[in-house]
């Protein structure tokens, strides 16, 4: 089991290093200016905290809080933050449905929302804990909206991972929505609307990721 979480850390790290600070955050409306000035950030389903520590390292005036319901991941995330001597990041074991804090300027989900049993409930909690002018950043596996369009090398790889990891994770949790790793932008927009978000758009993408932005 430990290897699954370590493998996840190593699988995603290169993409986050290459894209998160240089491309994805700048694609969001006004978020980088807030991060430079000093923002409150929550990273939900943060795993080993690769994304969390990258944001903290790049924006020293901001405070970044990583939450995950898996205790072993939070232990490892704390180790990574300590190794990097980061003073502006903290981690806590908490579920997406009830993580603490409010008034967040940015709430992020890196490849985690579709793994959750209740993504609508998770985003509803994000809606409640977000500042009035705050932003939700949803990083999801790249997917088109139909199965036929996803029958390409990237989609086939993600459907396989989704079958053994993402979908069972969701089905094992209350509500068990089972979005899967190939939910696609249209389905994710429906989830965000049901959670109360009035605005939703694709901020940017890579061949492997959709980067979606939601706000009140
Ligand atoms: C595929 S991993 C991604 C981890 C990390 N965000 C990354 O990009 O490396 C999905 C994460 O979501 C977490 N997760 C799943 N359901 C959750 C829930 N209901 N509340 C909090 N975390 C959850 C898992 O424990 C796991 O760490």
CSV table of C-alpha atoms and ligand atoms in Angstrom, one decimal:
chain,number,residue,atom,x,y,z
A,1,UNK,CA,0.0,0.0,0.0
A,2,UNK,CA,2.8,2.4,0.9
A,3,UNK,CA,4.2,1.9,-2.7
A,4,UNK,CA,0.9,3.0,-4.2
A,5,UNK,CA,1.1,6.4,-2.5
A,6,UNK,CA,4.9,6.7,-3.1
A,7,UNK,CA,4.2,5.8,-6.8
A,8,UNK,CA,1.5,8.4,-7.0
A,9,UNK,CA,3.9,11.0,-5.6
A,10,UNK,CA,6.6,10.1,-8.2
A,11,UNK,CA,4.1,9.8,-11.1
A,12,UNK,CA,2.7,13.3,-10.6
A,13,UNK,CA,5.8,15.2,-9.4
A,14,UNK,CA,7.3,15.9,-12.8
A,15,UNK,CA,4.1,17.3,-14.2
A,16,UNK,CA,3.5,19.6,-11.2
A,17,UNK,CA,7.1,20.8,-11.3
A,18,UNK,CA,6.9,21.6,-15.0
A,19,UNK,CA,3.4,23.2,-15.0
A,20,UNK,CA,2.0,24.2,-11.7
A,21,UNK,CA,3.8,27.5,-11.0
A,22,UNK,CA,4.7,28.5,-14.5
A,23,UNK,CA,1.5,27.6,-16.4
A,24,UNK,CA,-1.4,26.5,-14.3
A,25,UNK,CA,-1.5,29.1,-11.6
A,26,UNK,CA,-1.0,32.0,-14.1
A,27,UNK,CA,-3.9,30.7,-16.1
A,28,UNK,CA,-6.3,31.4,-13.2
A,29,UNK,CA,-7.9,34.8,-12.9
A,30,UNK,CA,-5.9,37.0,-10.6
A,31,UNK,CA,-4.6,34.2,-8.4
A,32,UNK,CA,-0.9,34.7,-8.8
A,33,UNK,CA,-1.1,38.3,-7.6
A,34,UNK,CA,-2.9,37.2,-4.5
A,35,UNK,CA,-0.3,34.4,-3.9
A,36,UNK,CA,2.6,36.9,-4.2
A,37,UNK,CA,0.9,39.3,-1.8
A,38,UNK,CA,0.0,36.5,0.7
A,39,UNK,CA,-2.9,34.2,0.3
A,40,UNK,CA,-4.5,31.4,2.3
A,41,UNK,CA,-4.5,28.2,0.3
A,42,UNK,CA,-6.0,24.8,0.9
A,43,UNK,CA,-4.9,21.7,-1.0
A,44,UNK,CA,-7.5,19.0,-0.6
A,45,UNK,CA,-6.6,15.3,-1.0
A,46,UNK,CA,-3.0,16.5,-1.0
A,47,UNK,CA,-1.4,13.0,-0.7
A,48,UNK,CA,2.3,13.4,-0.1
A,49,UNK,CA,2.0,17.2,-0.5
A,50,UNK,CA,4.1,17.6,-3.7
A,51,UNK,CA,1.7,20.3,-5.0
A,52,UNK,CA,1.3,21.8,-1.5
A,53,UNK,CA,5.0,22.3,-1.0
A,54,UNK,CA,5.6,23.6,-4.5
A,55,UNK,CA,3.1,26.4,-3.9
A,56,UNK,CA,4.5,27.1,-0.5
A,57,UNK,CA,8.1,27.2,-1.8
A,58,UNK,CA,7.2,29.5,-4.7
A,59,UNK,CA,5.0,31.9,-2.7
A,60,UNK,CA,6.7,32.5,0.7
A,61,UNK,CA,4.1,35.2,1.7
A,62,UNK,CA,1.3,32.7,1.4
A,63,UNK,CA,0.2,30.0,3.8
A,64,UNK,CA,-0.6,26.6,2.3
A,65,UNK,CA,-2.7,24.0,4.2
A,66,UNK,CA,-2.7,20.4,3.0
A,67,UNK,CA,-5.5,18.1,3.9
A,68,UNK,CA,-5.9,14.4,3.2
A,69,UNK,CA,-8.0,11.7,4.9
A,70,UNK,CA,-5.1,9.2,4.7
A,71,UNK,CA,-2.8,9.6,7.8
A,72,UNK,CA,0.2,7.9,6.2
A,73,UNK,CA,0.2,10.4,3.4
A,74,UNK,CA,0.1,13.3,5.8
A,75,UNK,CA,3.1,11.9,7.8
A,76,UNK,CA,5.1,11.8,4.5
A,77,UNK,CA,3.9,15.3,3.5
A,78,UNK,CA,5.2,16.7,6.8
A,79,UNK,CA,8.5,15.0,6.2
A,80,UNK,CA,8.8,16.6,2.8
A,81,UNK,CA,8.0,20.0,4.2
A,82,UNK,CA,10.6,19.6,6.9
A,83,UNK,CA,13.2,18.4,4.5
A,84,UNK,CA,12.6,21.7,2.5
A,85,UNK,CA,12.6,23.8,5.7
A,86,UNK,CA,9.3,25.3,4.7
A,87,UNK,CA,7.7,27.5,7.4
A,88,UNK,CA,4.5,28.4,5.5
A,89,UNK,CA,2.9,25.0,5.0
A,90,UNK,CA,1.1,22.7,7.3
A,91,UNK,CA,-0.7,19.4,7.0
A,92,UNK,CA,-3.6,17.8,8.8
A,93,UNK,CA,-5.6,14.6,8.5
A,94,UNK,CA,-9.0,15.7,7.3
A,95,UNK,CA,-11.7,14.7,4.9
A,96,UNK,CA,-12.7,16.8,1.9
A,97,UNK,CA,-16.2,17.1,3.5
A,98,UNK,CA,-15.1,18.9,6.7
A,99,UNK,CA,-11.6,20.1,6.5
A,100,UNK,CA,-11.1,23.1,8.9
A,101,UNK,CA,-10.7,26.8,8.1
A,102,UNK,CA,-12.5,29.4,6.0
A,103,UNK,CA,-11.9,32.5,3.9
A,104,UNK,CA,-9.5,30.6,1.6
A,105,UNK,CA,-8.3,32.5,-1.5
A,106,UNK,CA,-7.5,29.3,-3.3
A,107,UNK,CA,-8.8,25.8,-2.8
A,108,UNK,CA,-7.1,23.1,-5.0
A,109,UNK,CA,-7.7,19.5,-5.9
A,110,UNK,CA,-4.9,17.8,-7.7
A,111,UNK,CA,-6.1,14.6,-9.2
A,112,UNK,CA,-8.2,14.0,-6.1
A,113,UNK,CA,-11.8,15.1,-6.7
A,114,UNK,CA,-12.8,12.2,-8.9
A,115,UNK,CA,-11.4,9.8,-6.3
A,116,UNK,CA,-13.8,11.0,-3.7
A,117,UNK,CA,-17.1,9.3,-2.9
A,118,UNK,CA,-19.0,12.6,-2.7
A,119,UNK,CA,-17.4,15.2,-5.0
A,120,UNK,CA,-20.5,17.3,-4.9
A,121,UNK,CA,-20.3,17.4,-1.1
A,122,UNK,CA,-16.6,18.1,-1.2
A,123,UNK,CA,-17.1,21.1,-3.6
A,124,UNK,CA,-20.0,22.3,-1.5
A,125,UNK,CA,-17.6,22.4,1.5
A,126,UNK,CA,-15.1,24.3,-0.7
A,127,UNK,CA,-17.9,26.8,-1.6
A,128,UNK,CA,-18.5,27.4,2.1
A,129,UNK,CA,-14.8,27.7,3.0
A,130,UNK,CA,-13.9,29.9,0.1
A,131,UNK,CA,-13.5,33.7,0.4
A,132,UNK,CA,-16.1,35.6,-1.6
A,133,UNK,CA,-13.6,36.4,-4.4
A,134,UNK,CA,-11.8,33.0,-4.0
A,135,UNK,CA,-11.0,30.4,-6.6
A,136,UNK,CA,-11.2,26.7,-6.8
A,137,UNK,CA,-8.6,25.0,-9.0
A,138,UNK,CA,-9.4,21.6,-10.2
A,139,UNK,CA,-6.6,19.6,-11.8
A,140,UNK,CA,-8.1,16.5,-13.4
A,141,UNK,CA,-6.8,13.9,-15.8
A,142,UNK,CA,-7.3,15.1,-19.4
A,143,UNK,CA,-10.5,13.7,-20.8
A,144,UNK,CA,-13.0,14.5,-23.5
A,145,UNK,CA,-16.7,14.3,-22.8
A,146,UNK,CA,-17.4,11.0,-24.6
A,147,UNK,CA,-16.0,7.5,-24.3
A,148,UNK,CA,-15.4,7.3,-28.0
A,149,UNK,CA,-13.2,10.4,-27.9
A,150,UNK,CA,-11.2,9.0,-25.0
A,151,UNK,CA,-10.1,5.9,-26.9
A,152,UNK,CA,-6.6,7.1,-27.4
A,153,UNK,CA,-3.3,6.2,-25.6
A,154,UNK,CA,-3.8,8.8,-22.8
A,155,UNK,CA,-7.4,7.9,-22.3
A,156,UNK,CA,-6.7,4.1,-22.3
A,157,UNK,CA,-4.0,4.5,-19.6
A,158,UNK,CA,-6.3,6.6,-17.5
A,159,UNK,CA,-9.3,4.3,-17.9
A,160,UNK,CA,-7.0,1.4,-16.7
A,161,UNK,CA,-5.8,3.4,-13.6
A,162,UNK,CA,-9.4,4.5,-13.0
A,163,UNK,CA,-10.6,0.9,-12.9
A,164,UNK,CA,-8.1,-0.3,-10.3
A,165,UNK,CA,-7.6,2.9,-8.3
A,166,UNK,CA,-9.9,5.9,-8.7
A,167,UNK,CA,-13.3,4.3,-9.1
A,168,UNK,CA,-12.8,1.7,-6.2
A,169,UNK,CA,-11.7,4.6,-4.0
A,170,UNK,CA,-14.8,6.5,-4.7
A,171,UNK,CA,-17.1,3.5,-4.4
A,172,UNK,CA,-15.6,2.7,-1.0
A,173,UNK,CA,-16.7,6.0,0.4
A,174,UNK,CA,-20.2,7.4,1.4
A,175,UNK,CA,-22.3,8.5,-1.7
A,176,UNK,CA,-20.0,6.4,-4.0
A,177,UNK,CA,-20.5,8.7,-7.1
A,178,UNK,CA,-17.7,7.0,-9.0
A,179,UNK,CA,-16.8,9.8,-11.4
A,180,UNK,CA,-13.7,8.0,-12.5
A,181,UNK,CA,-10.5,9.5,-14.0
A,182,UNK,CA,-12.2,10.2,-17.3
A,183,UNK,CA,-15.2,12.2,-16.1
A,184,UNK,CA,-14.5,15.1,-18.6
A,185,UNK,CA,-15.1,18.8,-18.3
A,186,UNK,CA,-18.9,18.7,-18.9
A,187,UNK,CA,-19.6,16.2,-16.1
A,188,UNK,CA,-17.2,18.1,-13.8
A,189,UNK,CA,-19.0,21.3,-14.6
A,190,UNK,CA,-22.3,19.7,-13.5
A,191,UNK,CA,-20.7,18.6,-10.2
A,192,UNK,CA,-19.5,22.2,-9.6
A,193,UNK,CA,-22.9,23.7,-10.5
A,194,UNK,CA,-24.7,21.2,-8.1
A,195,UNK,CA,-22.2,22.3,-5.4
A,196,UNK,CA,-23.3,25.9,-5.9
A,197,UNK,CA,-20.6,27.4,-8.1
A,198,UNK,CA,-21.8,30.0,-10.5
A,199,UNK,CA,-18.8,30.2,-12.7
A,200,UNK,CA,-16.8,27.3,-14.2
A,201,UNK,CA,-14.3,27.3,-17.1
A,202,UNK,CA,-11.3,25.4,-18.5
A,203,UNK,CA,-8.3,27.6,-17.5
A,204,UNK,CA,-5.7,25.6,-19.4
A,205,UNK,CA,-4.7,22.0,-20.3
A,206,UNK,CA,-1.8,19.7,-21.1
A,207,UNK,CA,-2.0,16.4,-23.0
A,208,UNK,CA,-2.4,14.8,-19.6
A,209,UNK,CA,-4.4,17.4,-17.5
A,210,UNK,CA,-7.5,19.5,-17.5
A,211,UNK,CA,-7.1,22.6,-15.3
A,212,UNK,CA,-10.5,23.9,-14.4
A,213,UNK,CA,-11.4,27.0,-12.5
A,214,UNK,CA,-14.6,27.6,-10.4
A,215,UNK,CA,-15.7,30.6,-8.4
A,216,UNK,CA,-18.8,31.7,-6.5
B,1,LIG,C1,-4.5,10.2,-6.8
B,1,LIG,S1,-4.2,10.7,-5.1
B,1,LIG,C2,-3.5,12.4,-5.5
B,1,LIG,C3,-2.7,12.9,-4.4
B,1,LIG,C4,-2.1,14.3,-4.6
B,1,LIG,N1,-3.1,15.3,-4.7
B,1,LIG,C5,-1.2,14.3,-5.8
B,1,LIG,O1,-1.5,15.0,-6.7
B,1,LIG,O2,-0.1,13.7,-5.7
B,1,LIG,C6,-5.8,11.1,-4.5
B,1,LIG,C7,-5.7,11.5,-3.0
B,1,LIG,O3,-7.1,11.9,-2.6
B,1,LIG,C8,-7.2,11.5,-1.2
B,1,LIG,N2,-8.6,11.4,-1.0
B,1,LIG,C9,-9.5,10.5,-1.6
B,1,LIG,N3,-10.8,10.7,-1.0
B,1,LIG,C10,-10.6,11.7,-0.1
B,1,LIG,C11,-11.5,12.3,0.8
B,1,LIG,N4,-12.8,12.0,0.8
B,1,LIG,N5,-11.1,13.3,1.6
B,1,LIG,C12,-9.8,13.6,1.6
B,1,LIG,N6,-8.8,13.0,0.8
B,1,LIG,C13,-9.3,12.1,0.0
B,1,LIG,C14,-6.4,10.1,-1.2
B,1,LIG,O4,-6.1,9.8,0.1
B,1,LIG,C15,-5.2,10.5,-2.1
B,1,LIG,O5,-4.2,11.0,-1.3
